[in-house]
Amino acid sequence: MARRTPTILSTHIIILSLLSFSAITLVSGTYDGFVRTMDSKLLGLHKEKLSHFRLYWHDIYSGSSPTALRLVRPPNNATGTSFGAITIIDDPLTQGPELSSKLLGRAQGFYAQASQQQVGLLMVMNFAFTQGKYNGSTITVLGRNPVFDKVREMPVIGGSGLFRFARGYAQLRTYRFNQSTGDAIVEYNVYVLHY
Protein backbone atom coordinates (compact mmCIF):
# COMPACT_ATOMS: atom_id res chain seq x y z
CA MET A 1 0.00 0.00 0.00
CA ALA A 2 2.85 2.40 0.81
CA ARG A 3 4.37 1.73 -2.64
CA ARG A 4 1.18 2.66 -4.57
CA THR A 5 0.65 6.03 -2.85
CA PRO A 6 3.64 7.75 -4.48
CA THR A 7 2.60 6.35 -7.88
CA ILE A 8 -0.97 7.60 -7.53
CA LEU A 9 0.25 10.94 -6.20
CA SER A 10 2.73 11.22 -9.07
CA THR A 11 0.00 10.43 -11.59
CA HIS A 12 -2.27 13.12 -10.10
CA ILE A 13 0.54 15.69 -10.23
CA ILE A 14 1.25 14.86 -13.87
CA ILE A 15 -2.47 15.11 -14.80
CA LEU A 16 -2.87 18.43 -12.95
CA SER A 17 0.25 19.79 -14.62
CA LEU A 18 -1.07 18.83 -18.08
CA LEU A 19 -4.48 20.37 -17.34
CA SER A 20 -2.85 23.59 -16.09
CA PHE A 21 -0.66 23.77 -19.18
CA SER A 22 -3.70 23.19 -21.43
CA ALA A 23 -5.66 25.93 -19.64
CA ILE A 24 -2.77 28.39 -19.96
CA THR A 25 -2.49 27.55 -23.67
CA LEU A 26 -6.25 28.13 -24.21
CA VAL A 27 -6.21 31.47 -22.41
CA SER A 28 -3.01 32.87 -23.80
CA GLY A 29 -3.05 31.52 -27.37
CA THR A 30 -0.28 33.09 -29.38
CA TYR A 31 1.42 36.03 -27.72
CA ASP A 32 3.26 38.79 -29.57
CA GLY A 33 4.63 41.08 -26.87
CA PHE A 34 1.49 43.15 -26.23
CA VAL A 35 -1.36 41.25 -27.92
CA ARG A 36 -2.60 37.70 -27.80
CA THR A 37 -5.27 35.69 -29.54
CA MET A 38 -7.92 34.18 -27.32
CA ASP A 39 -10.70 31.66 -27.51
CA SER A 40 -13.90 33.78 -27.45
CA LYS A 41 -15.79 31.05 -25.58
CA LEU A 42 -13.57 31.65 -22.54
CA LEU A 43 -15.18 35.12 -22.27
CA GLY A 44 -18.66 33.63 -22.47
CA LEU A 45 -19.10 34.63 -26.13
CA HIS A 46 -20.95 31.61 -27.46
CA LYS A 47 -23.72 32.43 -29.91
CA GLU A 48 -24.44 35.90 -31.25
CA LYS A 49 -28.09 36.99 -31.25
CA LEU A 50 -30.07 39.87 -32.75
CA SER A 51 -32.30 41.92 -30.41
CA HIS A 52 -34.78 44.66 -31.32
CA PHE A 53 -35.55 47.37 -28.76
CA ARG A 54 -38.31 49.92 -29.28
CA LEU A 55 -38.22 52.80 -26.84
CA TYR A 56 -38.99 56.49 -26.60
CA TRP A 57 -36.35 59.16 -25.96
CA HIS A 58 -37.55 62.29 -24.14
CA ASP A 59 -35.38 65.38 -24.70
CA ILE A 60 -36.72 68.01 -22.28
CA TYR A 61 -35.44 71.60 -22.25
CA SER A 62 -38.45 73.14 -20.45
CA GLY A 63 -39.75 73.00 -16.91
CA SER A 64 -38.04 72.90 -13.55
CA SER A 65 -36.13 69.65 -14.21
CA PRO A 66 -34.80 69.73 -17.78
CA THR A 67 -32.99 66.63 -19.05
CA ALA A 68 -31.21 68.53 -21.84
CA LEU A 69 -28.95 71.50 -21.06
CA ARG A 70 -27.34 73.64 -23.75
CA LEU A 71 -23.73 74.12 -22.64
CA VAL A 72 -22.40 76.03 -25.63
CA ARG A 73 -24.38 78.56 -27.62
CA PRO A 74 -23.28 79.24 -31.19
CA PRO A 75 -21.20 82.42 -31.57
CA ASN A 76 -22.89 83.28 -34.88
CA ASN A 77 -26.33 81.94 -35.81
CA ALA A 78 -26.46 83.55 -39.26
CA THR A 79 -27.21 80.20 -40.92
CA GLY A 80 -30.26 79.50 -38.72
CA THR A 81 -29.01 76.00 -37.81
CA SER A 82 -27.42 76.87 -34.43
CA PHE A 83 -24.16 75.48 -35.83
CA GLY A 84 -21.72 74.99 -32.95
CA ALA A 85 -24.26 74.52 -30.15
CA ILE A 86 -23.55 71.68 -27.71
CA THR A 87 -26.15 70.07 -25.45
CA ILE A 88 -25.55 67.55 -22.65
CA ILE A 89 -28.35 65.05 -21.97
CA ASP A 90 -29.66 62.68 -19.34
CA ASP A 91 -32.90 61.84 -21.15
CA PRO A 92 -35.48 59.29 -19.98
CA LEU A 93 -36.00 56.21 -22.16
CA THR A 94 -39.55 54.93 -21.78
CA GLN A 95 -41.59 52.00 -23.04
CA GLY A 96 -44.29 54.21 -24.52
CA PRO A 97 -44.40 57.77 -25.85
CA GLU A 98 -45.83 59.20 -22.62
CA LEU A 99 -43.26 60.36 -20.08
CA SER A 100 -45.34 58.56 -17.44
CA SER A 101 -44.90 55.16 -19.13
CA LYS A 102 -42.43 52.59 -17.76
CA LEU A 103 -38.87 53.96 -17.45
CA LEU A 104 -36.43 51.58 -19.18
CA GLY A 105 -33.27 53.60 -18.68
CA ARG A 106 -31.53 56.89 -19.55
CA ALA A 107 -29.83 58.25 -22.65
CA GLN A 108 -26.70 59.91 -21.31
CA GLY A 109 -24.26 61.85 -23.46
CA PHE A 110 -24.28 64.95 -25.63
CA TYR A 111 -25.07 66.24 -29.08
CA ALA A 112 -23.56 69.03 -31.11
CA GLN A 113 -25.11 70.88 -34.00
CA ALA A 114 -22.51 70.02 -36.60
CA SER A 115 -24.04 71.16 -39.91
CA GLN A 116 -24.10 74.65 -41.40
CA GLN A 117 -26.67 73.75 -44.08
CA GLN A 118 -29.36 71.96 -42.03
CA VAL A 119 -30.11 71.03 -38.43
CA GLY A 120 -27.78 68.04 -38.29
CA LEU A 121 -26.56 66.72 -34.97
CA LEU A 122 -23.51 64.70 -34.05
CA MET A 123 -24.89 62.49 -31.26
CA VAL A 124 -22.81 60.58 -28.72
CA MET A 125 -24.77 58.70 -26.06
CA ASN A 126 -25.10 55.58 -23.97
CA PHE A 127 -28.48 53.97 -23.45
CA ALA A 128 -28.04 52.95 -19.81
CA PHE A 129 -30.73 50.36 -19.03
CA THR A 130 -32.29 50.03 -15.58
CA GLN A 131 -34.90 47.27 -16.10
CA GLY A 132 -34.92 43.49 -16.12
CA LYS A 133 -31.94 41.43 -17.22
CA TYR A 134 -30.47 44.47 -19.03
CA ASN A 135 -30.20 46.51 -15.81
CA GLY A 136 -26.67 47.92 -15.68
CA SER A 137 -25.91 47.22 -19.34
CA THR A 138 -25.42 49.94 -21.95
CA ILE A 139 -25.69 50.37 -25.71
CA THR A 140 -23.47 53.06 -27.26
CA VAL A 141 -24.87 55.09 -30.18
CA LEU A 142 -22.71 57.54 -32.12
CA GLY A 143 -23.62 59.18 -35.40
CA ARG A 144 -25.22 61.87 -37.51
CA ASN A 145 -28.86 62.84 -36.92
CA PRO A 146 -30.48 65.17 -39.50
CA VAL A 147 -33.39 65.86 -37.13
CA PHE A 148 -35.97 67.07 -39.65
CA ASP A 149 -35.71 63.98 -41.89
CA LYS A 150 -38.68 61.66 -41.40
CA VAL A 151 -36.49 58.62 -40.64
CA ARG A 152 -32.87 58.78 -39.51
CA GLU A 153 -30.32 56.07 -38.86
CA MET A 154 -27.36 56.01 -36.50
CA PRO A 155 -24.86 53.22 -35.79
CA VAL A 156 -24.58 51.24 -32.58
CA ILE A 157 -20.84 51.05 -32.01
CA GLY A 158 -20.61 48.98 -28.84
CA GLY A 159 -21.85 48.51 -25.33
CA SER A 160 -21.16 47.07 -21.91
CA GLY A 161 -22.52 44.29 -19.71
CA LEU A 162 -24.81 42.11 -21.81
CA PHE A 163 -23.89 44.25 -24.83
CA ARG A 164 -20.13 43.72 -24.90
CA PHE A 165 -18.98 43.55 -28.54
CA ALA A 166 -22.39 44.91 -29.66
CA ARG A 167 -22.95 46.35 -33.10
CA GLY A 168 -26.00 47.41 -35.07
CA TYR A 169 -28.06 50.47 -35.83
CA ALA A 170 -30.89 52.65 -34.54
CA GLN A 171 -33.73 54.05 -36.63
CA LEU A 172 -35.23 57.27 -35.31
CA ARG A 173 -38.62 58.87 -35.96
CA THR A 174 -39.78 62.05 -34.28
CA TYR A 175 -42.99 61.33 -32.39
CA ARG A 176 -43.56 64.88 -31.13
CA PHE A 177 -41.63 68.15 -31.28
CA ASN A 178 -42.54 71.42 -29.54
CA GLN A 179 -41.00 74.30 -31.50
CA SER A 180 -41.52 76.84 -28.72
CA THR A 181 -39.72 74.83 -25.98
CA GLY A 182 -37.44 72.57 -28.04
CA ASP A 183 -38.81 69.51 -26.21
CA ALA A 184 -38.89 66.36 -28.33
CA ILE A 185 -40.05 62.77 -28.11
CA VAL A 186 -38.31 60.43 -30.53
CA GLU A 187 -39.10 56.77 -31.20
CA TYR A 188 -35.94 54.64 -31.37
CA ASN A 189 -35.95 51.19 -32.96
CA VAL A 190 -32.57 49.72 -32.08
CA TYR A 191 -31.31 46.53 -33.74
CA VAL A 192 -28.31 45.06 -31.91
CA LEU A 193 -26.14 42.02 -32.56
CA HIS A 194 -24.70 40.88 -29.23
CA TYR A 195 -23.76 37.75 -27.27
XYZ file of C-alpha atoms in Angstrom, residues 7 32 35 38-39 47 68 73 80 91-92 112 132 142 145 153 162 183 188 193:
20
model
C 2.600 6.348 -7.881
C 3.258 38.792 -29.567
C -1.363 41.253 -27.920
C -7.919 34.185 -27.315
C -10.698 31.658 -27.506
C -23.721 32.435 -29.913
C -31.210 68.533 -21.841
C -24.378 78.557 -27.619
C -30.256 79.497 -38.722
C -32.898 61.837 -21.153
C -35.476 59.289 -19.981
C -23.557 69.032 -31.107
C -34.919 43.493 -16.125
C -22.712 57.544 -32.115
C -28.860 62.837 -36.923
C -30.324 56.070 -38.862
C -24.807 42.106 -21.814
C -38.811 69.511 -26.210
C -35.943 54.638 -31.372
C -26.145 42.022 -32.556
